[in-house]
């Protein structure tokens, strides 16, 4: 296997440094609603999930009921902060451009938020027509379900077994693995924490990179190797 059919990039925490911004806003709202949690804790435990799924999991664990209106407030506040503050992760543009074959984005963020982030960071031209949201009408379930990955592979005419995914979260890795894809972990965003690489490896990443400068050589090396 010398050339991947497709390389899939997660967006939040992989291409753009948005996870830490969203986590701080969402943690503040959850704390106000009666469940005290820091942005750092929320990132470590729930990165890669939609805010709705985060709320549902916390409700189940804590037995603290949240108002559904919290989701709308979070969406509005996070979008506002991202519009003002989101930045590209160093080296992400060059890494994406280095993919000689097909590339796309698979994200749990809504299409509108993806457009905000990719436009502000000037990444959109690299992925025009190949940005897939688990919140889109074609996708049934968000990550950690494999739906968005499988939908992207079908749309891009790619074999999932010959597709690489770059993910920063356990939940994203779970979805990619369930789709039958190979995963490279990424820990170069501001929300990364001690032990993050080990957690991603345990979740199923074949290797983990911290700098985008290492991406091309790692992808080439892994593309030459298959246990099939």
Short mmCIF file of C-alpha atoms in Angstrom, two decimals:
data_model
loop_
_atom_site.label_atom_id
_atom_site.label_comp_id
_atom_site.label_asym_id
_atom_site.label_seq_id
_atom_site.Cartn_x
_atom_site.Cartn_y
_atom_site.Cartn_z
CA UNK A 1 0.00 0.00 0.00
CA UNK A 2 2.09 2.93 -1.28
CA UNK A 3 -0.58 5.59 -1.82
CA UNK A 4 -3.60 6.18 0.44
CA UNK A 5 -6.96 6.47 -1.29
CA UNK A 6 -7.85 9.31 1.06
CA UNK A 7 -6.43 11.31 3.98
CA UNK A 8 -9.05 12.61 6.42
CA UNK A 9 -8.30 15.47 8.80
CA UNK A 10 -10.33 16.21 11.89
CA UNK A 11 -10.80 19.97 12.21
CA UNK A 12 -11.04 21.04 15.86
CA UNK A 13 -7.73 20.51 17.63
CA UNK A 14 -6.07 19.16 14.49
CA UNK A 15 -6.20 21.90 11.85
CA UNK A 16 -7.46 24.77 14.00
CA UNK A 17 -6.82 25.48 17.67
CA UNK A 18 -10.48 25.62 18.63
CA UNK A 19 -10.93 22.87 21.23
CA UNK A 20 -9.51 24.95 24.06
CA UNK A 21 -11.80 27.89 23.19
CA UNK A 22 -14.95 25.77 23.00
CA UNK A 23 -14.06 23.83 26.14
CA UNK A 24 -13.66 26.96 28.24
CA UNK A 25 -17.02 28.36 27.13
CA UNK A 26 -18.83 25.04 27.61
CA UNK A 27 -17.20 24.43 31.01
CA UNK A 28 -18.34 27.86 32.22
CA UNK A 29 -21.92 27.13 31.15
CA UNK A 30 -21.93 23.68 32.78
CA UNK A 31 -20.49 25.12 35.99
CA UNK A 32 -23.18 27.82 36.04
CA UNK A 33 -25.78 25.07 35.54
CA UNK A 34 -24.57 23.17 38.62
CA UNK A 35 -21.82 20.85 37.37
CA UNK A 36 -18.43 22.28 38.25
CA UNK A 37 -15.79 21.45 35.64
CA UNK A 38 -12.79 23.25 34.17
CA UNK A 39 -12.08 23.71 30.50
CA UNK A 40 -9.02 21.51 30.87
CA UNK A 41 -11.03 18.69 32.43
CA UNK A 42 -13.70 18.93 29.79
CA UNK A 43 -11.10 18.76 27.00
CA UNK A 44 -9.35 15.75 28.48
CA UNK A 45 -12.49 13.69 29.03
CA UNK A 46 -14.91 14.83 26.35
CA UNK A 47 -12.85 16.18 23.43
CA UNK A 48 -14.29 15.06 20.12
CA UNK A 49 -17.92 14.89 21.28
CA UNK A 50 -20.71 17.31 20.44
CA UNK A 51 -21.83 19.52 23.31
CA UNK A 52 -25.19 17.75 23.28
CA UNK A 53 -23.48 14.39 23.84
CA UNK A 54 -21.26 15.89 26.54
CA UNK A 55 -24.35 17.12 28.37
CA UNK A 56 -26.09 13.75 28.06
CA UNK A 57 -23.08 11.89 29.44
CA UNK A 58 -22.68 14.29 32.36
CA UNK A 59 -26.41 14.11 33.13
CA UNK A 60 -26.20 10.33 33.24
CA UNK A 61 -23.13 10.35 35.50
CA UNK A 62 -24.12 13.17 37.84
CA UNK A 63 -27.93 12.99 37.78
CA UNK A 64 -27.93 16.77 37.29
CA UNK A 65 -30.59 17.77 34.72
CA UNK A 66 -29.65 20.45 32.20
CA UNK A 67 -32.02 22.67 30.27
CA UNK A 68 -32.05 22.03 26.53
CA UNK A 69 -31.62 25.77 25.97
CA UNK A 70 -28.02 25.37 27.18
CA UNK A 71 -27.13 23.85 23.81
CA UNK A 72 -28.25 26.94 21.91
CA UNK A 73 -26.42 29.26 24.31
CA UNK A 74 -23.24 27.23 23.94
CA UNK A 75 -23.47 27.27 20.14
CA UNK A 76 -23.94 31.02 20.05
CA UNK A 77 -21.17 31.84 22.53
CA UNK A 78 -18.65 29.41 21.06
CA UNK A 79 -19.26 30.64 17.51
CA UNK A 80 -18.75 34.23 18.67
CA UNK A 81 -15.48 33.39 20.42
CA UNK A 82 -14.20 31.32 17.50
CA UNK A 83 -14.97 34.12 15.04
CA UNK A 84 -12.78 36.43 17.13
CA UNK A 85 -10.06 34.11 18.41
CA UNK A 86 -9.57 30.88 16.46
CA UNK A 87 -6.15 30.37 14.91
CA UNK A 88 -4.67 27.79 12.58
CA UNK A 89 -2.32 25.26 14.19
CA UNK A 90 1.24 25.87 13.06
CA UNK A 91 2.12 23.82 10.01
CA UNK A 92 -1.43 22.59 9.34
CA UNK A 93 -1.78 24.32 5.97
CA UNK A 94 1.50 22.92 4.71
CA UNK A 95 0.65 19.44 5.99
CA UNK A 96 -2.72 19.40 4.25
CA UNK A 97 -1.22 20.75 1.03
CA UNK A 98 1.45 18.02 1.11
CA UNK A 99 -1.17 15.31 0.53
CA UNK A 100 -0.79 14.52 -3.15
CA UNK A 101 -3.98 12.44 -3.36
CA UNK A 102 -7.49 13.02 -2.06
CA UNK A 103 -7.99 14.84 1.22
CA UNK A 104 -11.02 15.92 3.22
CA UNK A 105 -12.25 17.02 6.64
CA UNK A 106 -14.57 14.98 8.89
CA UNK A 107 -15.83 16.88 11.91
CA UNK A 108 -18.46 16.86 14.64
CA UNK A 109 -18.79 20.63 14.28
CA UNK A 110 -21.82 22.02 12.46
CA UNK A 111 -21.37 23.18 8.85
CA UNK A 112 -21.76 26.85 9.82
CA UNK A 113 -19.04 26.64 12.47
CA UNK A 114 -16.72 24.81 10.09
CA UNK A 115 -17.22 27.57 7.55
CA UNK A 116 -16.38 30.21 10.18
CA UNK A 117 -13.18 28.46 11.26
CA UNK A 118 -11.94 27.41 7.83
CA UNK A 119 -12.64 30.83 6.34
CA UNK A 120 -10.93 32.71 9.17
CA UNK A 121 -7.84 30.47 9.01
CA UNK A 122 -7.84 30.53 5.18
CA UNK A 123 -7.95 26.73 5.00
CA UNK A 124 -11.20 26.54 3.08
CA UNK A 125 -9.63 26.64 -0.42
CA UNK A 126 -7.63 23.50 0.40
CA UNK A 127 -10.83 21.58 1.23
CA UNK A 128 -13.42 23.17 -1.04
CA UNK A 129 -16.20 20.65 -1.62
CA UNK A 130 -14.65 18.07 0.70
CA UNK A 131 -15.75 19.15 4.19
CA UNK A 132 -18.03 16.64 5.90
CA UNK A 133 -19.96 17.37 9.10
CA UNK A 134 -21.56 14.74 11.29
CA UNK A 135 -24.32 17.32 11.77
CA UNK A 136 -25.10 17.32 8.06
CA UNK A 137 -28.32 15.80 6.81
CA UNK A 138 -26.50 12.86 5.18
CA UNK A 139 -24.94 11.62 8.46
CA UNK A 140 -26.95 9.72 11.04
CA UNK A 141 -24.73 9.82 14.13
CA UNK A 142 -21.74 11.93 15.26
CA UNK A 143 -18.37 10.55 16.32
CA UNK A 144 -17.62 8.16 18.02
CA UNK A 145 -19.96 6.52 15.49
CA UNK A 146 -18.23 5.83 12.16
CA UNK A 147 -20.97 7.42 10.05
CA UNK A 148 -19.22 10.63 8.98
CA UNK A 149 -16.05 8.73 8.03
CA UNK A 150 -17.92 6.17 5.96
CA UNK A 151 -19.98 8.88 4.28
CA UNK A 152 -16.80 10.76 3.35
CA UNK A 153 -15.13 7.63 1.99
CA UNK A 154 -18.15 6.87 -0.18
CA UNK A 155 -18.36 10.46 -1.43
CA UNK A 156 -14.63 10.53 -2.21
CA UNK A 157 -14.67 7.05 -3.81
CA UNK A 158 -12.11 5.73 -1.29
CA UNK A 159 -11.57 2.34 0.30
CA UNK A 160 -11.84 2.78 4.10
CA UNK A 161 -9.06 0.23 4.59
CA UNK A 162 -6.75 2.43 2.49
CA UNK A 163 -7.72 5.65 4.26
CA UNK A 164 -5.75 7.49 6.95
CA UNK A 165 -7.40 9.70 9.58
CA UNK A 166 -5.64 12.31 11.75
CA UNK A 167 -7.40 12.72 15.08
CA UNK A 168 -6.72 14.36 18.44
CA UNK A 169 -9.40 12.60 20.51
CA UNK A 170 -10.27 9.13 21.75
CA UNK A 171 -13.81 9.53 20.44
CA UNK A 172 -12.62 10.50 16.98
CA UNK A 173 -10.22 7.58 16.90
CA UNK A 174 -13.01 5.22 17.95
CA UNK A 175 -15.13 6.38 15.01
CA UNK A 176 -12.29 6.06 12.51
CA UNK A 177 -11.36 2.58 13.74
CA UNK A 178 -15.00 1.49 13.59
CA UNK A 179 -15.00 2.66 9.97
CA UNK A 180 -12.05 0.35 9.28
CA UNK A 181 -9.57 3.19 8.78
CA UNK A 182 -6.00 3.72 9.98
CA UNK A 183 -5.32 6.52 12.44
CA UNK A 184 -2.49 8.93 13.21
CA UNK A 185 -2.90 10.72 16.53
CA UNK A 186 -2.15 14.43 16.90
CA UNK A 187 -1.23 16.28 20.10
CA UNK A 188 -0.08 19.68 18.81
CA UNK A 189 -3.02 21.82 19.91
CA UNK A 190 -3.33 24.00 23.01
CA UNK A 191 -5.72 21.59 24.74
CA UNK A 192 -3.19 18.75 24.75
CA UNK A 193 -2.19 17.42 28.17
CA UNK A 194 0.48 15.17 29.76
CA UNK A 195 -0.16 11.59 28.71
CA UNK A 196 -2.30 12.63 25.72
CA UNK A 197 -0.14 10.67 23.26
CA UNK A 198 -0.39 7.50 25.37
CA UNK A 199 -4.18 7.85 25.55
CA UNK A 200 -4.44 8.18 21.77
CA UNK A 201 -2.17 5.18 21.24
CA UNK A 202 -4.25 3.08 23.61
CA UNK A 203 -7.37 4.17 21.71
CA UNK A 204 -5.96 2.75 18.48
CA UNK A 205 -3.70 5.34 16.84
CA UNK A 206 -0.80 3.60 15.06
CA UNK A 207 1.49 6.48 15.96
CA UNK A 208 1.18 10.00 17.37
CA UNK A 209 2.74 13.23 16.15
CA UNK A 210 3.04 16.53 18.00
CA UNK A 211 4.31 18.66 15.10
CA UNK A 212 2.86 18.92 11.63
CA UNK A 213 6.43 19.02 10.31
CA UNK A 214 6.57 15.27 11.01
CA UNK A 215 3.36 14.43 9.19
CA UNK A 216 4.54 13.77 5.65
CA UNK A 217 7.35 11.39 6.61
CA UNK A 218 5.09 9.50 9.05
CA UNK A 219 2.32 9.16 6.45
CA UNK A 220 4.77 7.89 3.84
CA UNK A 221 6.28 5.38 6.28
CA UNK A 222 2.91 4.04 7.41
CA UNK A 223 1.66 3.88 3.82
CA UNK A 224 4.48 1.47 3.04
CA UNK A 225 3.46 -0.78 5.91
CA UNK A 226 0.31 -2.84 6.29
CA UNK A 227 -0.50 -5.84 8.45
CA UNK A 228 -2.88 -7.08 5.77
#
